[in-house]
Tab-separated table of C-alpha atoms in Angstrom:
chain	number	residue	atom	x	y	z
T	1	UNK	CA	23.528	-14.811	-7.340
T	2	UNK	CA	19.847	-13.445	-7.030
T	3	UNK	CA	19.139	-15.913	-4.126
T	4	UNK	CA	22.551	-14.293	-2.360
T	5	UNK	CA	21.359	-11.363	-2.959
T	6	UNK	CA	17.726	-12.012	-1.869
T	7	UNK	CA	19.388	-13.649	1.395
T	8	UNK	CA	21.482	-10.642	2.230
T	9	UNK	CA	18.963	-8.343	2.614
T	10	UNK	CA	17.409	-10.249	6.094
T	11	UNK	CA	21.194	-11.088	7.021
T	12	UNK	CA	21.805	-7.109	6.714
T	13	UNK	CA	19.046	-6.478	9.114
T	14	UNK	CA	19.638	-8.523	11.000
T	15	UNK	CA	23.279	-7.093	11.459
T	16	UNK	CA	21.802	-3.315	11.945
T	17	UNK	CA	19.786	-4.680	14.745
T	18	UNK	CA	22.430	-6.321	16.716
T	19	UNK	CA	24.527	-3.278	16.589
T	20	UNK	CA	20.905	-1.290	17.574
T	21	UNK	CA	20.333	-3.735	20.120
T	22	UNK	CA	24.019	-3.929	21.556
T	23	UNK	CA	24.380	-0.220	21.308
T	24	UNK	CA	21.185	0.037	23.401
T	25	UNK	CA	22.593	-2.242	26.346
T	26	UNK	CA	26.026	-0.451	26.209
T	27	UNK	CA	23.931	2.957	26.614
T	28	UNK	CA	21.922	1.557	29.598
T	29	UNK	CA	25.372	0.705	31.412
T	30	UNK	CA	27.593	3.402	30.563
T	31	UNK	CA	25.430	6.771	30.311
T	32	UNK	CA	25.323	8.276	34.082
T	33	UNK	CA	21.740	6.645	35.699
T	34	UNK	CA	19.426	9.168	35.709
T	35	UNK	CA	19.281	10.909	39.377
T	36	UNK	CA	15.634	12.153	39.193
T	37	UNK	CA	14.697	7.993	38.662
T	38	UNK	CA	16.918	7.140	41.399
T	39	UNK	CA	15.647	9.311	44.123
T	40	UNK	CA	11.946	8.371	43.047
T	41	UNK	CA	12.247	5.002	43.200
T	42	UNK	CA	15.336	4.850	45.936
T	43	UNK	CA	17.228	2.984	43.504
T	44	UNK	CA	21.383	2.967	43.527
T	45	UNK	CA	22.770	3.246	40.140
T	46	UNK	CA	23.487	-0.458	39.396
T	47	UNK	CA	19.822	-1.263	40.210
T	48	UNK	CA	18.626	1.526	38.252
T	49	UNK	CA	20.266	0.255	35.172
T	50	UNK	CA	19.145	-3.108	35.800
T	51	UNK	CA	15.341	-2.285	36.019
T	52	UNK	CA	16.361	-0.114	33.224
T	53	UNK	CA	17.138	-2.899	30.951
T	54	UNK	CA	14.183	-5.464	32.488
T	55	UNK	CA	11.962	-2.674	30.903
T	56	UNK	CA	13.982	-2.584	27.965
T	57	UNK	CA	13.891	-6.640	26.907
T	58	UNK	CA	10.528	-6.406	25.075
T	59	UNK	CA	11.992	-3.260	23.387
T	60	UNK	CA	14.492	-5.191	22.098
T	61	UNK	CA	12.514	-8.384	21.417
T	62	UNK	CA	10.138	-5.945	19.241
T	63	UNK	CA	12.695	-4.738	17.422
T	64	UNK	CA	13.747	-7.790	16.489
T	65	UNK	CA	10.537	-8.898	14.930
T	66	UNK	CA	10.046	-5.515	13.312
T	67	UNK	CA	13.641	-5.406	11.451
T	68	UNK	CA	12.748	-9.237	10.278
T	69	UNK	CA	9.290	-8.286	9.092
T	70	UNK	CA	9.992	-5.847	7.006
T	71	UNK	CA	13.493	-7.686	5.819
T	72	UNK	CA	11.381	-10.070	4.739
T	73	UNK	CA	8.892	-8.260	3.346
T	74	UNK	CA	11.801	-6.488	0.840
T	75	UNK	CA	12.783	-9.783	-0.186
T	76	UNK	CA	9.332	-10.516	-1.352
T	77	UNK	CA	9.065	-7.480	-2.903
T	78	UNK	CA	12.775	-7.861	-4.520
T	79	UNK	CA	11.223	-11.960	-5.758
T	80	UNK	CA	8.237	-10.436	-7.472
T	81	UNK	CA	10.632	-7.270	-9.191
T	82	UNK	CA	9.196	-8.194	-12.741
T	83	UNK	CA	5.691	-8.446	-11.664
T	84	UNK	CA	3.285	-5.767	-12.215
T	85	UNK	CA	2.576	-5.374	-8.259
T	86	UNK	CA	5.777	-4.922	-7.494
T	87	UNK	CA	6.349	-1.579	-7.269
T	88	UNK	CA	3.327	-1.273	-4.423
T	89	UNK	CA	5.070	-3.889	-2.176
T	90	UNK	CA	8.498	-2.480	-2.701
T	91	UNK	CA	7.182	0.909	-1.434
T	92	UNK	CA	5.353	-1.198	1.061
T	93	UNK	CA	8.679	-2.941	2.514
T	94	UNK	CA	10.382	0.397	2.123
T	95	UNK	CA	7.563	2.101	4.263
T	96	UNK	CA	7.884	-0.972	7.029
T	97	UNK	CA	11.237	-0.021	7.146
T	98	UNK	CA	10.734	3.289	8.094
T	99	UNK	CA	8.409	2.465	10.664
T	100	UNK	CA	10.575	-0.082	12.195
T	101	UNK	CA	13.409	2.300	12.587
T	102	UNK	CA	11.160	4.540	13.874
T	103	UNK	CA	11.058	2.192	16.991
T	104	UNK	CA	15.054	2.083	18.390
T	105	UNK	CA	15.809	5.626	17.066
T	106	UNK	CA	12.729	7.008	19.294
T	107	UNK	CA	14.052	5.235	22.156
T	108	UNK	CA	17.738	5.578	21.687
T	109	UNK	CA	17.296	9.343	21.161
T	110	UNK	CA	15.242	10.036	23.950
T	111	UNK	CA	17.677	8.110	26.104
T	112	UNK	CA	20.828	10.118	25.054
T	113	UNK	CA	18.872	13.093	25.151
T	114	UNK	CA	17.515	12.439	28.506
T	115	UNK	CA	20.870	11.379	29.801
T	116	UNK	CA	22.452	14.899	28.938
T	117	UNK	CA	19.647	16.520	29.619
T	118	UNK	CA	20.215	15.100	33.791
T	119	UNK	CA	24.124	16.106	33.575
T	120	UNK	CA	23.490	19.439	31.860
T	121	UNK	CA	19.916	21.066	33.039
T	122	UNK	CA	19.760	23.966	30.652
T	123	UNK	CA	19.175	21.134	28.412
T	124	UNK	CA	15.887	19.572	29.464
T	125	UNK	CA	13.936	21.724	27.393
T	126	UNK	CA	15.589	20.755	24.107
T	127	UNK	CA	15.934	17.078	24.579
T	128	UNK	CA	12.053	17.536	25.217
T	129	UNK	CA	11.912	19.084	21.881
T	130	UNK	CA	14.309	16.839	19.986
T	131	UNK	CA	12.758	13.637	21.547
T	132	UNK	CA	8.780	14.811	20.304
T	133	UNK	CA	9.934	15.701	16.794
T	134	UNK	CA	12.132	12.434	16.941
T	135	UNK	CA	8.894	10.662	17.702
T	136	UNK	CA	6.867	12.224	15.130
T	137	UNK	CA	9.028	12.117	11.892
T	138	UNK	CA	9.759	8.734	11.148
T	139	UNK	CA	6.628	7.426	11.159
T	140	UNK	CA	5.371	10.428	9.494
T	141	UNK	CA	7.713	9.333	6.744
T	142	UNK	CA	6.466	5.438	7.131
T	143	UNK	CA	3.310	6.395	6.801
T	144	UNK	CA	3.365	8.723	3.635
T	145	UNK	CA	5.452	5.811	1.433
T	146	UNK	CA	2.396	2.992	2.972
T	147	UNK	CA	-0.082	5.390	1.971
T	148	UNK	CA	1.214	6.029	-2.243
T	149	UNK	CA	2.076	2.030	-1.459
T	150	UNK	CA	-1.764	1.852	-0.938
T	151	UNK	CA	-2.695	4.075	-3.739
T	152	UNK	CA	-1.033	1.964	-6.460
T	153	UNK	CA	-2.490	-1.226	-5.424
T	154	UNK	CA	-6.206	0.164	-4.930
T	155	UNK	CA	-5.190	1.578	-8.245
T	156	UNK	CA	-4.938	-1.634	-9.334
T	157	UNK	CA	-7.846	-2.742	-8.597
T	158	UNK	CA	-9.809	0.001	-10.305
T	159	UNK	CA	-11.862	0.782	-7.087
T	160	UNK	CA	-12.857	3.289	-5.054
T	161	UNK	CA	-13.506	4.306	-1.492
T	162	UNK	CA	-17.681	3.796	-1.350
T	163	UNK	CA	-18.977	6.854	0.450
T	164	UNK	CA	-20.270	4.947	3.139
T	165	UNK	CA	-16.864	3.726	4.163
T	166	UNK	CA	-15.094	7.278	3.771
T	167	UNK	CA	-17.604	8.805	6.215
T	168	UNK	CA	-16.754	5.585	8.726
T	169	UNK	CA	-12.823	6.553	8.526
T	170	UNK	CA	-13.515	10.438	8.761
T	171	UNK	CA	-16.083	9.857	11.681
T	172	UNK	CA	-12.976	8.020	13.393
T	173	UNK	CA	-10.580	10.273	12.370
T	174	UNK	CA	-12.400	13.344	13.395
T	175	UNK	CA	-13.498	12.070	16.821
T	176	UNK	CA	-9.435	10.908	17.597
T	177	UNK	CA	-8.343	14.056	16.411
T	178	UNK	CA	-10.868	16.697	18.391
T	179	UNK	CA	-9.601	14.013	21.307
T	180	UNK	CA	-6.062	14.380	21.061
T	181	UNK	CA	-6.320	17.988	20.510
T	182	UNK	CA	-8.416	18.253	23.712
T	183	UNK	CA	-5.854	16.402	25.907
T	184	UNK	CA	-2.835	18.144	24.430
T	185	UNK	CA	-4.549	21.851	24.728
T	186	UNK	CA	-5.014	21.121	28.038
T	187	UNK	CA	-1.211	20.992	28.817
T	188	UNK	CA	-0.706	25.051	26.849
T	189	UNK	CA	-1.483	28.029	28.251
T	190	UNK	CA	-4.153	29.456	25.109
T	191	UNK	CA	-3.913	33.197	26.658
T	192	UNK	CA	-0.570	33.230	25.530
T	193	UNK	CA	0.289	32.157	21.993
T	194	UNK	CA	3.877	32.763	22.384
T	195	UNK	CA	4.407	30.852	25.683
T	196	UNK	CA	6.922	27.635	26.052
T	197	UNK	CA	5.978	27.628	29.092
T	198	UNK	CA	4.120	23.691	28.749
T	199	UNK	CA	5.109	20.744	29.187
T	200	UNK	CA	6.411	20.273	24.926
T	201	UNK	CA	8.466	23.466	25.506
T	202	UNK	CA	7.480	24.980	22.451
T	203	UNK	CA	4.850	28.197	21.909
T	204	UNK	CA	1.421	26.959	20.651
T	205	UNK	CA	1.603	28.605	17.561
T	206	UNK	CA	4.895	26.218	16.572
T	207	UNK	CA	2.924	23.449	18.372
T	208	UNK	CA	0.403	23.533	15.958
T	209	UNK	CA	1.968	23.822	12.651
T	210	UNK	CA	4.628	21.397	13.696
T	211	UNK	CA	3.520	18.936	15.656
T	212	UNK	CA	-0.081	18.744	15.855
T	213	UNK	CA	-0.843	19.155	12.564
T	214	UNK	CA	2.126	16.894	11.035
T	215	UNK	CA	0.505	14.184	13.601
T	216	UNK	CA	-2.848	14.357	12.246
T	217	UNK	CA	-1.825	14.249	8.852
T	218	UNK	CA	0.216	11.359	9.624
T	219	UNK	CA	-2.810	9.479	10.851
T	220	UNK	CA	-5.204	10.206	8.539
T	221	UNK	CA	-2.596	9.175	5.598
T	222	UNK	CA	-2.013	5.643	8.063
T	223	UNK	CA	-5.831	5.267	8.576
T	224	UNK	CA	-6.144	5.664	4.925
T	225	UNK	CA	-3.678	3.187	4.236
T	226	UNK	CA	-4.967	0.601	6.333
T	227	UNK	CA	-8.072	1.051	4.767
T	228	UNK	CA	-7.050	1.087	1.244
T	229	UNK	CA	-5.042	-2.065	1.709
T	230	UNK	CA	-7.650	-3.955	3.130
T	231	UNK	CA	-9.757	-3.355	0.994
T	232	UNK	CA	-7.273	-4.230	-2.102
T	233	UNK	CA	-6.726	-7.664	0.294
T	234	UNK	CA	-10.933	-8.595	-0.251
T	235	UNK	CA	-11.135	-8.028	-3.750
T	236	UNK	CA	-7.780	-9.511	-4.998
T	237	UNK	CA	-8.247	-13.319	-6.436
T	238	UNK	CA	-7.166	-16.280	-5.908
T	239	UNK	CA	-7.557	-18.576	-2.548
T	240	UNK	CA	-4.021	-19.678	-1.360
T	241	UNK	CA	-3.014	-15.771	-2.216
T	242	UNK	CA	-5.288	-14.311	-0.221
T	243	UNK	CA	-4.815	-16.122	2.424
T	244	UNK	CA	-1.191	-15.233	2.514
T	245	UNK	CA	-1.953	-11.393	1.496
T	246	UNK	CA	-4.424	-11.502	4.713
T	247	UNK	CA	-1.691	-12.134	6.937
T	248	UNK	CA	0.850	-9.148	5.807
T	249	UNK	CA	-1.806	-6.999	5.450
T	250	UNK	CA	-3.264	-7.723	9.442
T	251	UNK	CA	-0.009	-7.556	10.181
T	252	UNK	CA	0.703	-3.488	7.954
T	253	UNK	CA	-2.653	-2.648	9.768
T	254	UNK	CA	-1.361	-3.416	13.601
T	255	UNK	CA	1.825	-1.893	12.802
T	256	UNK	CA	0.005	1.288	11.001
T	257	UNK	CA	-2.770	0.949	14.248
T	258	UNK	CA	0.269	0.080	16.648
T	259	UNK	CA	2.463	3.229	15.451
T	260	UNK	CA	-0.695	5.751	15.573
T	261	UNK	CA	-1.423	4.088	19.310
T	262	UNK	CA	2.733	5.154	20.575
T	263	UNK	CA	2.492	8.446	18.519
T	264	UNK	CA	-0.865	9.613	20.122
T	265	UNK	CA	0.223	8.581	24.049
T	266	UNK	CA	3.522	9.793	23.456
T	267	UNK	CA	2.148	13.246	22.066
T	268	UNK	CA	-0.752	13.521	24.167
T	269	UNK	CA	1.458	12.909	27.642
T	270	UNK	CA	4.963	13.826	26.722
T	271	UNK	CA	7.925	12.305	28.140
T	272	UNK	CA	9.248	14.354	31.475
T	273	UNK	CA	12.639	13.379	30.650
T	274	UNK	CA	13.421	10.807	32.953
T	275	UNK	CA	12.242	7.037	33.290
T	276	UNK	CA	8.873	6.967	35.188
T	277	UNK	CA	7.134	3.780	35.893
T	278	UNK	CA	3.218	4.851	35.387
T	279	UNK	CA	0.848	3.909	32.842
T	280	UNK	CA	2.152	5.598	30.088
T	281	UNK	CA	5.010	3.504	30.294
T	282	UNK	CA	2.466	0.547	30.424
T	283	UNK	CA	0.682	1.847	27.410
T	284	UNK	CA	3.753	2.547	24.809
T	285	UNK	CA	5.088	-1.017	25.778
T	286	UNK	CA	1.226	-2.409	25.313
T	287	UNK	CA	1.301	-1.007	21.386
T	288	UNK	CA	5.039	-1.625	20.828
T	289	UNK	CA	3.674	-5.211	21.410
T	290	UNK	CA	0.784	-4.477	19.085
T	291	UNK	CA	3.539	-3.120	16.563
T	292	UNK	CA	5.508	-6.312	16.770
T	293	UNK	CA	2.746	-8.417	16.311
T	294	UNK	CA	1.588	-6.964	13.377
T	295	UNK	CA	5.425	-6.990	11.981
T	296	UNK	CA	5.805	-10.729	13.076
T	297	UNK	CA	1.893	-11.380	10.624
T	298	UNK	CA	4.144	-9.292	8.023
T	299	UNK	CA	6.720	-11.718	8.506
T	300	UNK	CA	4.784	-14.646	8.310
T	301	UNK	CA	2.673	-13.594	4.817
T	302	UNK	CA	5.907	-12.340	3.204
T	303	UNK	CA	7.563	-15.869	3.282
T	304	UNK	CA	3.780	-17.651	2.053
T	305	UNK	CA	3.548	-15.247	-0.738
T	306	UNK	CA	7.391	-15.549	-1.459
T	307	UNK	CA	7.054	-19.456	-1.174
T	308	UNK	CA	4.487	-19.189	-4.212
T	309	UNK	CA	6.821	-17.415	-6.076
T	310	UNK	CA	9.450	-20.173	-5.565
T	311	UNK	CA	7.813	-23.542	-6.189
E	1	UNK	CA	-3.136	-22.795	-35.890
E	2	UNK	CA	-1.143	-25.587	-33.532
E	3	UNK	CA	0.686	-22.172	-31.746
E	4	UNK	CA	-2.619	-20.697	-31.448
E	5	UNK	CA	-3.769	-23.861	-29.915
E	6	UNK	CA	-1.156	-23.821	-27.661
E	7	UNK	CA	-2.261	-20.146	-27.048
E	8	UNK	CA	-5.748	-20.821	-25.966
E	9	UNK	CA	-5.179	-23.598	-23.482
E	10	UNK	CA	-2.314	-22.172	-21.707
E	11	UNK	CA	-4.503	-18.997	-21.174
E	12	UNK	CA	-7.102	-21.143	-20.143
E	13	UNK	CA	-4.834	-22.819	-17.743
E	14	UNK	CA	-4.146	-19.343	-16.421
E	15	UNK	CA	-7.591	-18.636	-15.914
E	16	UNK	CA	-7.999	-21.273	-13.497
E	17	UNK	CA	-5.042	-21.107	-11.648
E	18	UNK	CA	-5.628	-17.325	-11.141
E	19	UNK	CA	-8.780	-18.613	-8.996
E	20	UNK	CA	-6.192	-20.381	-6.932
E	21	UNK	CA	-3.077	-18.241	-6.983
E	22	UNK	CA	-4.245	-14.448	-8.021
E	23	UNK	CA	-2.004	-12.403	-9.935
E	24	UNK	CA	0.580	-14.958	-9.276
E	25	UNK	CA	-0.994	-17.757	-11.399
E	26	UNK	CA	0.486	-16.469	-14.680
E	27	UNK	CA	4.041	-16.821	-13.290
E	28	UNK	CA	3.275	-19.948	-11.433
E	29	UNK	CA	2.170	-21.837	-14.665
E	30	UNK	CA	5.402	-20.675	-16.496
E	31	UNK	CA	7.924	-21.746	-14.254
E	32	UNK	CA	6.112	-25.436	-13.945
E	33	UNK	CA	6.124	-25.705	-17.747
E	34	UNK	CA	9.867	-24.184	-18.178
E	35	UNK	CA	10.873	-26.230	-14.729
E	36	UNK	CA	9.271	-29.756	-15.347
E	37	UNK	CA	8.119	-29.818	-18.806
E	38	UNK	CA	11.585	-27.838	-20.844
E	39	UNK	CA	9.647	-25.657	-22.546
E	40	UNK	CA	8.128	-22.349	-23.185
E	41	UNK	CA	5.027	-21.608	-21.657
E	42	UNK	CA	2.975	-20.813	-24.745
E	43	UNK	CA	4.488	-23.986	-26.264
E	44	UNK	CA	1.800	-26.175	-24.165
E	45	UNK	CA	-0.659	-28.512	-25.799
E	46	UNK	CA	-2.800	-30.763	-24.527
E	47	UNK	CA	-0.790	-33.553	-24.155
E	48	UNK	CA	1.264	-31.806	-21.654
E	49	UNK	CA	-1.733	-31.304	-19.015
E	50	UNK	CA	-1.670	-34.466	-17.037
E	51	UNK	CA	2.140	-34.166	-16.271
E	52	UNK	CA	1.446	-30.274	-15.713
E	53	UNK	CA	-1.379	-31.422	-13.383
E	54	UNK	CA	0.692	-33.737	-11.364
E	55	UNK	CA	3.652	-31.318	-10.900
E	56	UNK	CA	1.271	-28.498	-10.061
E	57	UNK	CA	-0.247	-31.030	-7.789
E	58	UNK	CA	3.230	-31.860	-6.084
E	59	UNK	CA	3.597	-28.068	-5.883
E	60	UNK	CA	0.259	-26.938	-4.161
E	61	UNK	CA	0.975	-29.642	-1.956
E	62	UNK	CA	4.143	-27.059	-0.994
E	63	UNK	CA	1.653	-24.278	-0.595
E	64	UNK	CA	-1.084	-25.964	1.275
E	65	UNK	CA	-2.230	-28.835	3.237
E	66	UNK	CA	-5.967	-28.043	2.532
E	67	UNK	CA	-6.052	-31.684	-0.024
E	68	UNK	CA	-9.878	-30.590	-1.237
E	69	UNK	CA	-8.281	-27.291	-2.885
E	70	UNK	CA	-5.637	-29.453	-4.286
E	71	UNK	CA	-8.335	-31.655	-5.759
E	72	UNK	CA	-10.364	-29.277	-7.010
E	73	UNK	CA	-7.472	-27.274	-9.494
E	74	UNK	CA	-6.476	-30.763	-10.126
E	75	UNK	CA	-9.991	-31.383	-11.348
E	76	UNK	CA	-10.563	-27.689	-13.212
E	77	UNK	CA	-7.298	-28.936	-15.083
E	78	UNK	CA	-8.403	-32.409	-15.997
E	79	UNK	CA	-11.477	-30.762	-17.531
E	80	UNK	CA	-9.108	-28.700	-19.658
E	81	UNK	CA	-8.355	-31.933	-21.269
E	82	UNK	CA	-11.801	-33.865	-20.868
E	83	UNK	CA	-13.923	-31.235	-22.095
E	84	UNK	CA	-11.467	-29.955	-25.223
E	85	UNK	CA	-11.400	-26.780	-22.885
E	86	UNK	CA	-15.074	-25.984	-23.577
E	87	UNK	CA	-15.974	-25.862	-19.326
E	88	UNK	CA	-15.845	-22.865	-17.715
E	89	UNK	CA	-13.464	-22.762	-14.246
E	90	UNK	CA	-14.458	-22.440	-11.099
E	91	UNK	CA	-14.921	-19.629	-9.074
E	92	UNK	CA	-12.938	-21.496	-6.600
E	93	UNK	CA	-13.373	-22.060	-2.110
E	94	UNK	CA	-13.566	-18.698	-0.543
E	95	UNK	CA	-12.918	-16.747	-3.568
């Protein structure tokens, strides 16, 4: 019964990404191609879509591997439910999960959006809106359950960040933070607080309290994370453990690093509403492949460190 | 006395397999003694070990294909039964 159960969980993933996936495909071939795309690239509609979906395959692939990976890493989590660590990795899997779906509702909602947004121009400026705060929340949300995920297993431990190491992260924090506020105040207007007028459609004052700030929050509490885990992966004992514990955590890091990477290019250049083949594109696929890596490492240290439990 | 006994060495087989497994080890031992050996975990004397040690043996095998890690719980173990329990275990390859 507990094995079904245990069985179901990568089985019901594995259902809500087909349905992601297929709904994705249907979306490419039935919302109108977007005109401002076609005329760029001197594209007709059918070959629009079709580049469309060439760029959308590793999308897809990396959702795949994201939706297993953290499938896996709940039935881990739900194998160990007696053990006193459990409660760290079942936030952990439950965090994974957030940042997974983070990855096809981004894209699907920016792709409705933008699709209205070309039949219905008075729209532009919220799907702009919609799409950034779409972007921003989930992993915000990922990223807060990794980070008390961390904090109970460095609690564990009975450690604590050595000074040395928490003036590393904050050095790296505060240099990518003065950096991404640099190259997003350079899109707003700062003589005019109350201006939309920018390229994220929103005043800076609203800018600020609800999207830079959330983002660097976000960060910090992933960068923290990733640190705290790591370090919880060096001290823990036992040899065959560890070595499976060093895989899921490499793997939480490139999805925490991975996540951060789309986040910052995504907030620092926003989307213009329509497909554009530059190298933003280029990046965001570049750490969505970063992202799936990592979740495919989660994958892979999940099933060592539930095989231990089972033998 | 005997259950006390039984006490001591199965914590002292924890204590080496936690070099090998981590926080696992304690739930590792039990289900090899329940599994293989029908019986509670603090029921384990000393004339269990070598069976324990060839079914934990079997299972590492599962876990790894790294034979000199194998050996070496295999050998921490045996001294469990050599050395009435007296050695200390080891701090274990990379630990």
């Amino acid at each position: 019964m507990a094995k079904k159960t245990i069985d179901s969980l990568t089985a019901r993933a594995m259902q809500r990404y087909v349905i992601l996936a297929l709904l994705y495909i249907v979306l490419i071939f039935v919302l109108p191609a977007n005109s401002h795309a076609m005329q760029t690239y001197h594209l007709s509609g059918f070959e629009y879509r079709v580049l469309y979906l060439a760029v959308a395959v590793p999308s897809l692939v990396i959702w795949f591997v994201a939706f297993y990976g953290y499938a896996r890493l709940q039935e881990y989590a739900r194998v160990i439910k007696r053990a006193e660590e459990a409660p760290a990795f079942s936030q952990l899997a439950r965090g994974c999960m957030w940042l997974a779906w983070s990855l096809p509702v981004s894209v699907l909602t920016a792709y409705v959006l933008d699709a209205i947004a070309d039949q219905w121009s008075g729209f532009h400026a919220a799907s702009v809106i919609l799409a950034n705060y779409t972007t921003l929340a989930l992993p915000l949300i990922g990223f807060s359950i990794v980070g008390m995920a961390s904090k109970e297993l460095i609690g564990r431990m009975n450690t604590r960040l050595s000074p040395m190491n928490a003036r590393g992260i904050m050095l790296f924090f505060v240099v990518g933070g003065v950096l991404y506020c640099y190259l997003t105040f350079r899109h707003l207007n700062p003589g005019s607080l109350g201006s939309a007028h920018n390229p994220y459609f929103l005043p800076i004052w609203l800018m600020l309290l609800t999207v830079i700030i959330p983002y660097l929050y976000a960060w910090f509490v992933g960068l923290l994370a990733a640190y705290e885990i790591t370090t919880y992966s060096q001290q823990v004992r036992g040899v065959l453990y560890k070595q499976a514990l060093r895989l899921l955590i490499g793997g939480l890091v490139a999805v925490i690093a991975g996540s951060i990477l789309i986040q910052y290019v995504s907030s620092v250049d926003p989307s213009v509403g329509h497909f554009v083949l530059d190298y933003r594109l280029l990046l965001i696929v570049l750490f969505r492949i970063v992202t799936g890596i990592g979740f495919v490492l989660i994958a892979v240290g999940a099933n060592r460190l539930k095989r231990i439990e089972e033998v | 006395m005997a259950a006390k006994d039984a006490s001591d060495l199965y914590d002292k087989v924890i204590r080496v397999t936690h070099v090998y497994l981590g926080p696992t080890a304690d739930r590792f031992i039990a289900r090899q003694v329940e599994h293989h050996l029908h019986k509670a975990p603090e029921e384990l004397t000393r004339a269990d070990l070598s069976r324990l040690i060839d079914w934990i043996r079997i299972a590492m095998s599962l876990l790894t294909e790294d034979s000199e890690v194998i050996e070496e719980y295999a050998e921490q173990l045996h001294k469990l039964t050599r050395d009435n329990g007296k050695s200390k275990p080891a701090t274990g390859r990379g630990a």
